[in-house]
Coordinates of C-alpha atoms in Angstrom, one line a residue:
X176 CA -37.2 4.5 -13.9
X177 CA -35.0 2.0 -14.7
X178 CA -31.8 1.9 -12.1
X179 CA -28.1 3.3 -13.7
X180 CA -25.4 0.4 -12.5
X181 CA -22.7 1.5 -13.7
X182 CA -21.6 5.1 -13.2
X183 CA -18.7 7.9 -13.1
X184 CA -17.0 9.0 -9.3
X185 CA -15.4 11.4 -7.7
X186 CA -13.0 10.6 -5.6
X187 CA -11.7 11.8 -2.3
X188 CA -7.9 13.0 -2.6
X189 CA -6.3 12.8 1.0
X190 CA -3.2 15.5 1.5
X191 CA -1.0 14.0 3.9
X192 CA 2.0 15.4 4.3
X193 CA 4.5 12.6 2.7
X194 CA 3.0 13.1 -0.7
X195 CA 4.2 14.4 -3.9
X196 CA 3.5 18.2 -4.6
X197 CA 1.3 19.6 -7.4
X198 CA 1.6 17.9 -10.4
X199 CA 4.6 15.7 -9.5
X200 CA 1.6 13.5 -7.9
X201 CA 0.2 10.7 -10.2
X202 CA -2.8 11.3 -7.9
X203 CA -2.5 15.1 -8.7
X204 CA -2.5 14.2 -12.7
X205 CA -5.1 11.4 -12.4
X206 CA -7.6 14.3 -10.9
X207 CA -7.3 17.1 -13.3
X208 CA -7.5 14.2 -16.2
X209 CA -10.7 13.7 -14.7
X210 CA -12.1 16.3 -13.6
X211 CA -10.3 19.2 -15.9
X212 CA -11.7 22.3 -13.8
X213 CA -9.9 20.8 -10.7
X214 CA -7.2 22.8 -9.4
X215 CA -4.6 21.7 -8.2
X216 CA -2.0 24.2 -5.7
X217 CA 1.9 23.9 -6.7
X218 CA 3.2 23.1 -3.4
X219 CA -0.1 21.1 -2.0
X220 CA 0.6 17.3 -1.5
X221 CA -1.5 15.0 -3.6
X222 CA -0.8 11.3 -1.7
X223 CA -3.6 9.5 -1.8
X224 CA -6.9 9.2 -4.5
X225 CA -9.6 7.0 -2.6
X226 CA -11.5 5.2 -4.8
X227 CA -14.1 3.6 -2.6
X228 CA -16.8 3.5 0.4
X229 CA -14.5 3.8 3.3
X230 CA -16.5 6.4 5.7
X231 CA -13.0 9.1 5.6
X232 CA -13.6 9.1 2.1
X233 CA -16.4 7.9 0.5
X234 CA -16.7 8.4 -3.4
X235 CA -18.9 11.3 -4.4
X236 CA -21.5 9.6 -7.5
X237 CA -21.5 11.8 -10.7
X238 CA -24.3 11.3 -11.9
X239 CA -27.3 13.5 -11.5
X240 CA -29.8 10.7 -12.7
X241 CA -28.9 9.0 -9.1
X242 CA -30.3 10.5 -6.2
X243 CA -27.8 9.5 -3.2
X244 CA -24.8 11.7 -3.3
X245 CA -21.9 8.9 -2.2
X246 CA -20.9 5.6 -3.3
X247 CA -21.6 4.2 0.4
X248 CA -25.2 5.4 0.6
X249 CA -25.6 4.1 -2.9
X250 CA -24.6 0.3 -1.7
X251 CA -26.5 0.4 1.1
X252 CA -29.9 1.1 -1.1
X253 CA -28.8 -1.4 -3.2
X254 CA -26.9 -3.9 -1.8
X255 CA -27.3 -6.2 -4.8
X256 CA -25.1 -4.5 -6.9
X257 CA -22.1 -6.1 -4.3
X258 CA -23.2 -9.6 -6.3
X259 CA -24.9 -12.2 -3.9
X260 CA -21.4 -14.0 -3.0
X261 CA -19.9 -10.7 -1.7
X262 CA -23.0 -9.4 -0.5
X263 CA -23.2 -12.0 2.0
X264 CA -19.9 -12.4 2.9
X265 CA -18.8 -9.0 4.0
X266 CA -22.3 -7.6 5.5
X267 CA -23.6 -5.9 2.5
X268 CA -20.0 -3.6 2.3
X269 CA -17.8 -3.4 -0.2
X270 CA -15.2 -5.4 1.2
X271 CA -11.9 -3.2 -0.3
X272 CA -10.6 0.2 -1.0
X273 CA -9.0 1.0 -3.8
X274 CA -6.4 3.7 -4.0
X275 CA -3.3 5.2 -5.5
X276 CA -0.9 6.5 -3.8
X277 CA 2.0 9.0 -4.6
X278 CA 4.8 8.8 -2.4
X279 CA 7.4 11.3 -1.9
X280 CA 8.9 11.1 1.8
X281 CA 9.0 7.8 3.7
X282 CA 5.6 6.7 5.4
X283 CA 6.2 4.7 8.3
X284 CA 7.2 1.2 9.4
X285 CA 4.2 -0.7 9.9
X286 CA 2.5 -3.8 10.1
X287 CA -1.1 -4.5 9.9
X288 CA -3.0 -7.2 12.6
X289 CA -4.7 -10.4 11.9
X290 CA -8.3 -10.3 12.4
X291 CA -8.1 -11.8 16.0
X292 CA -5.1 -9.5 17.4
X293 CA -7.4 -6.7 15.2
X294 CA -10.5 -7.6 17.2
X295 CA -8.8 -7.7 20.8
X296 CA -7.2 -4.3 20.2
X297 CA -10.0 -2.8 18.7
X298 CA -12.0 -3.8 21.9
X299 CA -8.3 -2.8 24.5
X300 CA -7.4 0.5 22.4
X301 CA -10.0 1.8 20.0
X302 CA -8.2 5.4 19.8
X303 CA -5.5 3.6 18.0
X304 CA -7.1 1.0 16.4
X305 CA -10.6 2.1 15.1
X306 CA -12.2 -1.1 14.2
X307 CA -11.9 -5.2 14.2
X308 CA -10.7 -6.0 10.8
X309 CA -7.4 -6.9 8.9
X310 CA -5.7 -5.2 6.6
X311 CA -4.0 -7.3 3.9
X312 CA -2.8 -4.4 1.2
X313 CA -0.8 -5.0 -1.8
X314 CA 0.8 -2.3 -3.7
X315 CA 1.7 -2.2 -7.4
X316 CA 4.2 0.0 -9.0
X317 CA 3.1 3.0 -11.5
X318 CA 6.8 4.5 -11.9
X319 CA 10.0 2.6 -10.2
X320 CA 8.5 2.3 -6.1
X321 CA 11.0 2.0 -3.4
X322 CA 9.7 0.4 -0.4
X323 CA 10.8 -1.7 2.9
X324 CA 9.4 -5.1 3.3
X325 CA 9.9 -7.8 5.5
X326 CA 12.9 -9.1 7.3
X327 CA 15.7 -9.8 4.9
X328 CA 18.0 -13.0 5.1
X329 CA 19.9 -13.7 7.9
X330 CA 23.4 -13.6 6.2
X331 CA 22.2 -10.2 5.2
X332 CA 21.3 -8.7 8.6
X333 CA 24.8 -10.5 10.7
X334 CA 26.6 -8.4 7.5
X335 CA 25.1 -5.3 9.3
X336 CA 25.8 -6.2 12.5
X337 CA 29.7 -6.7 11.3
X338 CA 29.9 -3.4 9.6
X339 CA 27.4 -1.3 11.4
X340 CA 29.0 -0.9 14.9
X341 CA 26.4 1.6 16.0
X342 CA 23.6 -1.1 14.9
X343 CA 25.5 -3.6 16.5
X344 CA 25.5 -1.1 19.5
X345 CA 21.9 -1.2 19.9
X346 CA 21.6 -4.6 19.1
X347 CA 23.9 -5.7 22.0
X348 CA 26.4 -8.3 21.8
X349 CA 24.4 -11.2 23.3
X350 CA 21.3 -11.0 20.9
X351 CA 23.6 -10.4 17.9
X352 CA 26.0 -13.4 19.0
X353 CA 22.5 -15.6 19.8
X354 CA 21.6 -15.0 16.0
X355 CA 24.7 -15.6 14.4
X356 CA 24.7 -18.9 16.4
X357 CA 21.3 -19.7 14.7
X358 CA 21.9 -20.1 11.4
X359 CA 20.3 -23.3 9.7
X360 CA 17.8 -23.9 12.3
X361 CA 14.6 -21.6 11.0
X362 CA 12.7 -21.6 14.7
X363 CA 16.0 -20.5 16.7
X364 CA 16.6 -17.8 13.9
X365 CA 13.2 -16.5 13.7
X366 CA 13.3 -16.4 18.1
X367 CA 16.7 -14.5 18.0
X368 CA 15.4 -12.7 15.5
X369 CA 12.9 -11.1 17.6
X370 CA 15.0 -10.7 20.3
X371 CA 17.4 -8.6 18.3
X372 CA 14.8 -6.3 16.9
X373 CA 13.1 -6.5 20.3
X374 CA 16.1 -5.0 22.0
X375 CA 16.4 -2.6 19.2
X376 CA 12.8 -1.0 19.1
X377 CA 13.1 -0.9 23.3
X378 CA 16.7 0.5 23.5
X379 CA 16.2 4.2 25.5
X380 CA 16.2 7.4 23.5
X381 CA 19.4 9.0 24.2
X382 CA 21.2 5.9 23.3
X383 CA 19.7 5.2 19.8
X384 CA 20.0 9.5 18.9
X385 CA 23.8 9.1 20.0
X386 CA 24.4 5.8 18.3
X387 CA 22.3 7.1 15.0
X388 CA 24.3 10.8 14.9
X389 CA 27.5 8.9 14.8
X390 CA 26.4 6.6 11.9
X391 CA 25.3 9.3 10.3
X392 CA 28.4 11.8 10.6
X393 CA 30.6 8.7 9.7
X394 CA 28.5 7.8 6.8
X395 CA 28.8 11.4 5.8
X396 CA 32.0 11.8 5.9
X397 CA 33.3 8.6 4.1
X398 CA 30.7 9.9 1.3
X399 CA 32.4 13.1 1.3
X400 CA 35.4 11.3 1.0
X401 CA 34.7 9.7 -2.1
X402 CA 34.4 6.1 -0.4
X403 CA 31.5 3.5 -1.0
X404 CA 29.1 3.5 1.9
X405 CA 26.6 0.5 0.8
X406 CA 28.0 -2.0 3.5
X407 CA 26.4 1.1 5.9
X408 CA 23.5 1.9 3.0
X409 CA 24.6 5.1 3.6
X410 CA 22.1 6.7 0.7
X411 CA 18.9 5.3 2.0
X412 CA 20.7 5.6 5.7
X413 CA 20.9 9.6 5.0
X414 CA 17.7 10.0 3.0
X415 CA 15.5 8.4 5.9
X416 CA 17.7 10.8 8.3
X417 CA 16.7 13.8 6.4
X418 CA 13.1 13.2 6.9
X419 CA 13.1 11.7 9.7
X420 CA 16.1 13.1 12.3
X421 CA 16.5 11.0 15.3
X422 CA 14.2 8.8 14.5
X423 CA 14.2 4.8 15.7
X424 CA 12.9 3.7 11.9
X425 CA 16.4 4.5 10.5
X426 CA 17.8 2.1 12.0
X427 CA 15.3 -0.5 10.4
X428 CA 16.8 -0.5 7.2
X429 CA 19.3 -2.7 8.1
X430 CA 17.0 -5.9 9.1
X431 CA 14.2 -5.1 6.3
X432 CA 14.6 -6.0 2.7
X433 CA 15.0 -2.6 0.7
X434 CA 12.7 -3.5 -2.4
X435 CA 12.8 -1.7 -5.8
X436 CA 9.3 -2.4 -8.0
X437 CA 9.9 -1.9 -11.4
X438 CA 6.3 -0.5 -13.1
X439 CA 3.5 -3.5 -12.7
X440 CA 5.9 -5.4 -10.3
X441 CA 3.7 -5.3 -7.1
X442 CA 4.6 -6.7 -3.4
X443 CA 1.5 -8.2 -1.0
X444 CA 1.7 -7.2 2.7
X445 CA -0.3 -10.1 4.8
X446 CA -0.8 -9.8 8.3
X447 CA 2.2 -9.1 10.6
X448 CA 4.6 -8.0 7.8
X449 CA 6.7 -5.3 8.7
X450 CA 7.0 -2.6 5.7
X451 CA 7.2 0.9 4.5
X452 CA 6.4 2.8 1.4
X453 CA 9.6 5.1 1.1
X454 CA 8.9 6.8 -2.8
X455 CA 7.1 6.7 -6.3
X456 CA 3.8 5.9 -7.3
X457 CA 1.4 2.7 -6.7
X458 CA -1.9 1.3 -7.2
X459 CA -2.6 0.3 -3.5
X460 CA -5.8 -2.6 -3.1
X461 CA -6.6 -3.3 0.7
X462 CA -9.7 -5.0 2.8
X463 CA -11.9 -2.0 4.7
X464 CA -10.1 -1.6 7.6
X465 CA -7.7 1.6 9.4
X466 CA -5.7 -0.4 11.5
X467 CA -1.9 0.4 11.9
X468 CA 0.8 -0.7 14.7
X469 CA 4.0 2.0 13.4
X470 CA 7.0 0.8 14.4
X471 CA 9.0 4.1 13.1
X472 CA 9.6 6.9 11.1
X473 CA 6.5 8.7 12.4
X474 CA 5.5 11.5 15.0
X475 CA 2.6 9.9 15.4
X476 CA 1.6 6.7 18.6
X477 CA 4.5 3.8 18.5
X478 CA 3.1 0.7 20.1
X479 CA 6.2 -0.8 20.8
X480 CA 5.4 -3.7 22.3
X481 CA 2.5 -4.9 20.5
X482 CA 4.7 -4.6 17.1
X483 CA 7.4 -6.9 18.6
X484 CA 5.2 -9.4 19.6
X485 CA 3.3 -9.3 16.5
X486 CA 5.6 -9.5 13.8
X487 CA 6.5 -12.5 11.0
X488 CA 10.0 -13.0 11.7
X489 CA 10.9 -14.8 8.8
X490 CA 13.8 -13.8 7.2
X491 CA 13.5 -14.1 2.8
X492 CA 15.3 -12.4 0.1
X493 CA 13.9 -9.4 -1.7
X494 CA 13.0 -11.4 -4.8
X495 CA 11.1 -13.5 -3.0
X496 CA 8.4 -10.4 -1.5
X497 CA 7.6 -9.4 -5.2
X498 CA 4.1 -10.7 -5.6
X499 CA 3.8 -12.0 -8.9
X500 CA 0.5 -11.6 -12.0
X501 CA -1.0 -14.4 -13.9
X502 CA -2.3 -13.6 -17.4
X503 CA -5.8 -14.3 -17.2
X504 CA -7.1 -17.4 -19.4
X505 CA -9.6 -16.1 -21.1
X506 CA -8.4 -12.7 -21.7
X507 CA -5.1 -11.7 -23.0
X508 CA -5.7 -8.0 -21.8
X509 CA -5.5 -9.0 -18.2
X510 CA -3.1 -9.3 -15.4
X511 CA -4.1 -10.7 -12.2
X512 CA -3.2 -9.9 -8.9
X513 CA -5.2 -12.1 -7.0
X514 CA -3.7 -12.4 -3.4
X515 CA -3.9 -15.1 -0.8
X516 CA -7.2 -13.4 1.3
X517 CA -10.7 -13.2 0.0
X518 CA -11.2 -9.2 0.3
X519 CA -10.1 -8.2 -2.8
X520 CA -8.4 -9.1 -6.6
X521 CA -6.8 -6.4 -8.6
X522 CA -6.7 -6.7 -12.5
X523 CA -4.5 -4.8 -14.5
X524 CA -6.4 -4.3 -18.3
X525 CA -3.9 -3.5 -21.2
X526 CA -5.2 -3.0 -24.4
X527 CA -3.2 -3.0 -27.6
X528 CA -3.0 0.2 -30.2
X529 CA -4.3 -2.1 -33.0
X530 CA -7.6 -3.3 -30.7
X531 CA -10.4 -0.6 -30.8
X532 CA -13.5 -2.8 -29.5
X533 CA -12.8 -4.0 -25.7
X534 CA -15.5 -5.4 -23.1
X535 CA -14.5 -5.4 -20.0
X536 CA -16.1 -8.6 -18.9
X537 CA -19.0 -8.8 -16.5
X538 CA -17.7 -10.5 -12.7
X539 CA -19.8 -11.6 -10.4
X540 CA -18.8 -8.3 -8.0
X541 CA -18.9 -4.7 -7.7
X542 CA -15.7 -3.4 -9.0
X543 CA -14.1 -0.3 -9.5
X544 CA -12.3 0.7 -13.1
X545 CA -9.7 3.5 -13.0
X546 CA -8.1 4.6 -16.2
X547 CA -4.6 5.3 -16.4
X548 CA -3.9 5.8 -20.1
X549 CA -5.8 6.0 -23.1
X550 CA -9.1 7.5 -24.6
X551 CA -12.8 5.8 -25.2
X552 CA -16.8 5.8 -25.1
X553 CA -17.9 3.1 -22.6
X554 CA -21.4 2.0 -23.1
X555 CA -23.2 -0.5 -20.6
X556 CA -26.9 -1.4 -20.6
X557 CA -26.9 -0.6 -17.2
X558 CA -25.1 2.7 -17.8
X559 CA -28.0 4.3 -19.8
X560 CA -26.1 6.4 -21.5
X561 CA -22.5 6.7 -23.0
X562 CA -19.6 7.1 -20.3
X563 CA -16.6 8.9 -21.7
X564 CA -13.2 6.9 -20.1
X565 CA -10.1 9.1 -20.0
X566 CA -7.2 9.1 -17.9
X567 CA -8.5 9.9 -14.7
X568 CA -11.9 8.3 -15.2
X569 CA -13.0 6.7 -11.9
X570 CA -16.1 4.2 -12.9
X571 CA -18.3 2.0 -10.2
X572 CA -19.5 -1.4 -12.5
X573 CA -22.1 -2.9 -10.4
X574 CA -21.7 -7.1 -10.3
X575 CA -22.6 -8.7 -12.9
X576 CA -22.4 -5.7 -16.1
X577 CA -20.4 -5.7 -18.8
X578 CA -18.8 -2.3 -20.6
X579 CA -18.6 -2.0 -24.2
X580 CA -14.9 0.2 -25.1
X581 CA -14.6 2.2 -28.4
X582 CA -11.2 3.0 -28.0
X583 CA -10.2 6.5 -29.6
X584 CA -6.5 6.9 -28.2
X585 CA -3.9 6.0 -30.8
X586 CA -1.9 4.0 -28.1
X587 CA -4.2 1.9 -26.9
X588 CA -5.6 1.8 -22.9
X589 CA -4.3 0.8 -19.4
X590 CA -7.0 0.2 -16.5
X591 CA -6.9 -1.0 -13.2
X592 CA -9.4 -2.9 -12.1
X593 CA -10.1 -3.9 -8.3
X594 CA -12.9 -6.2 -7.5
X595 CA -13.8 -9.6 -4.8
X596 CA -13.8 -13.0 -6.3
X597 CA -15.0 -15.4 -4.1

């Protein structure tokens, strides 16, 4: 029998507890579009829909034609299907995972290792981190995403330091001064840099609870008192409190850029850069790997000094962390989002009420297609048979196939697409 290459999944939905609840979750709605007898619990949270191989949560096939059960046993039978490029490159694996992500409390601050810090504390620490690669992820906005990313301007961070005295406190006068002294020359500001963060992430428990219940009763009170509280960002200040009470983290907003993606606006997180997802809904694309050094904001293993010496201390406005698409040249339909590392390339496909014919054009990868919006019939000669896309639809497209859309939905179709091009 000839082999199907292109075929429907099922994919793992992970409940941690940050998520949105029931149907608030985009990853909630994306799983009862496709799959309508899947029930989904009220007060559950839906966070994350992994669409992928990645062994916590590899893709169950539906299709009963095919006779391994997941997505990962599937490659490893036929490693082909990767392409020959990608094949060869990343060990016969599927070098990403795709996912989306629905955000309702703050995840953690965190930054991800280069593959050589990845390797030597995979080999010092495997209980925290679980295996040798990087973890480049970029993130791209379904509904308006809030997020922390990288260390804002300088000018920006000495403002806090004015206005902030319990930062400041923490801080400690001799960093702080060392900083402001180092304005203009980028190595000295990116040395004192560290050293203020440094002395922040280290400073001793009772101090930073003290310094950060004072912030926050003052903060509180000038709210309650009708006075602007931005030179403290008191909002963001008291909504990280609320989840997170006594917790280092809240004290991080005031050296990391506060970003606000508007839908299709997406930010890139290389190695080293410190960020947190704090609320909406993304499409998140990343290379195979688990490893994460939290810096706050978490119950979970802070590895203090590991993060300090690890981090990109280079201090950039928000505009600049906003990752930006290039219309593909020869499709108008596509947007892509092709980062700076070889693991992975995320397309966004929008197609127009007025088109009802749409190929999805053959790569030379495996990729995976999830449906967002919109109705149609999919054929593929390597599908033998019709696929019905809906939102929700979660399709594998081996390298190298094409899909054939007859679109039925009156508004058109919006896909995301993630895929390696080498």
């Amino acid at each position: 029998m000839e082999e199907v290459r292109v075929f429907p999944l099922t994919c793992a939905v992970q409940n941690y507890a940050w998520g949105k609840a029931g149907l608030d979750s985009e990853v909630a709605k994306l799983v009862v579009g496709g799959d309508p007898l899947a029930v989904i619990e009220d007060r559950k949270p839906y966070a994350e829909l992994w669409m992928g191989a990645h062994p916590k949560g590899d893709a169950q096939i539906k299709d009963n034609r095919i006779t391994q059960t997941t997505l990962g046993q599937w490659i490893a039978h036929f490693p082909a299907c990767l392409g020959s490029k990608v094949k060869d490159t990343f060990q016969g694996q599927l070098p990403f995972l795709f996912k989306v992500l629905s955000v309702n409390t703050a995840l953690s601050i965190q930054a991800h290792p280069n593959r050589e810090l990845a390797a030597r504390l995979h080999a010092q620490f495997p209980e925290h981190y679980p295996d040798n690669n990087h973890k480049p992820e970029m993130a791209i906005a379904l509904t308006r995403f809030q997020g922390l990313c990288g260390f804002r301007p300088v000018e920006e961070i000495l403002g806090f330091l004015k206005s902030v005295p319990e930062f400041h406190a923490l801080v400690g006068n001799e960093a702080a001064e060392e900083l402001r002294c180092s304005v203009g020359d980028a190595v000295r500001t990116s040395q004192a840099l560290k050293k203020c963060f440094t002395r922040m992430m280290n400073c001793e428990k009772k101090v930073f609870v003290d310094q950060l219940n004072m912030l926050v009763k003052r903060v509180s009170e000038e709210g309650a008192a009708g006075k602007n509280t931005s030179s403290s960002n008191g909002d963001l200040l008291l909504r990280l409190h609320s989840q997170y009470p006594g917790d280092i983290g809240c004290f991080s907003i005031y050296f990391l850029n506060h970003m606000v993606l508007d839908p299709g606006q997406a930010m890139f997180l290389g190695a080293n850069e410190p960020h947190a997802y704090l609320y909406g809904d993304c499409i998140e694309c990343m290379a195979c790997s688990d490893n994460t050094v939290r810096a706050g904001l978490t119950p979970k293993y802070i590895d203090v000094n590991t993060l300090c010496e690890m981090l990109n201390y280079s201090p950039a406005p928000a505009s600049s962390k906003i990752f930006p698409c290039v219309q593909d040249a020869s499709d108008p339909c596509v947007s892509l989002y092709d980062p700076p590392v070889p693991d992975f390339t995320v397309m966004r496909i929008q197609v127009p009420a007025s088109v009802k014919q749409y190929t999805v054009a053959s790569v030379d990868s495996a990729s995976i297609l999830l449906v967002i919006e919109g109705d149609a019939m999919g054929t593929s000669p390597a599908a033998l048979s019709d696929v019905t896309l809906r939102r929700g639809t979660v399709l594998f497209v081996s390298a190298n196939e094409s899909l054939s859309l007859h679109i039925t939905s009156q508004s058109g179709m919006t896909l995301f697409r993630a895929c390696c091009l080498l």
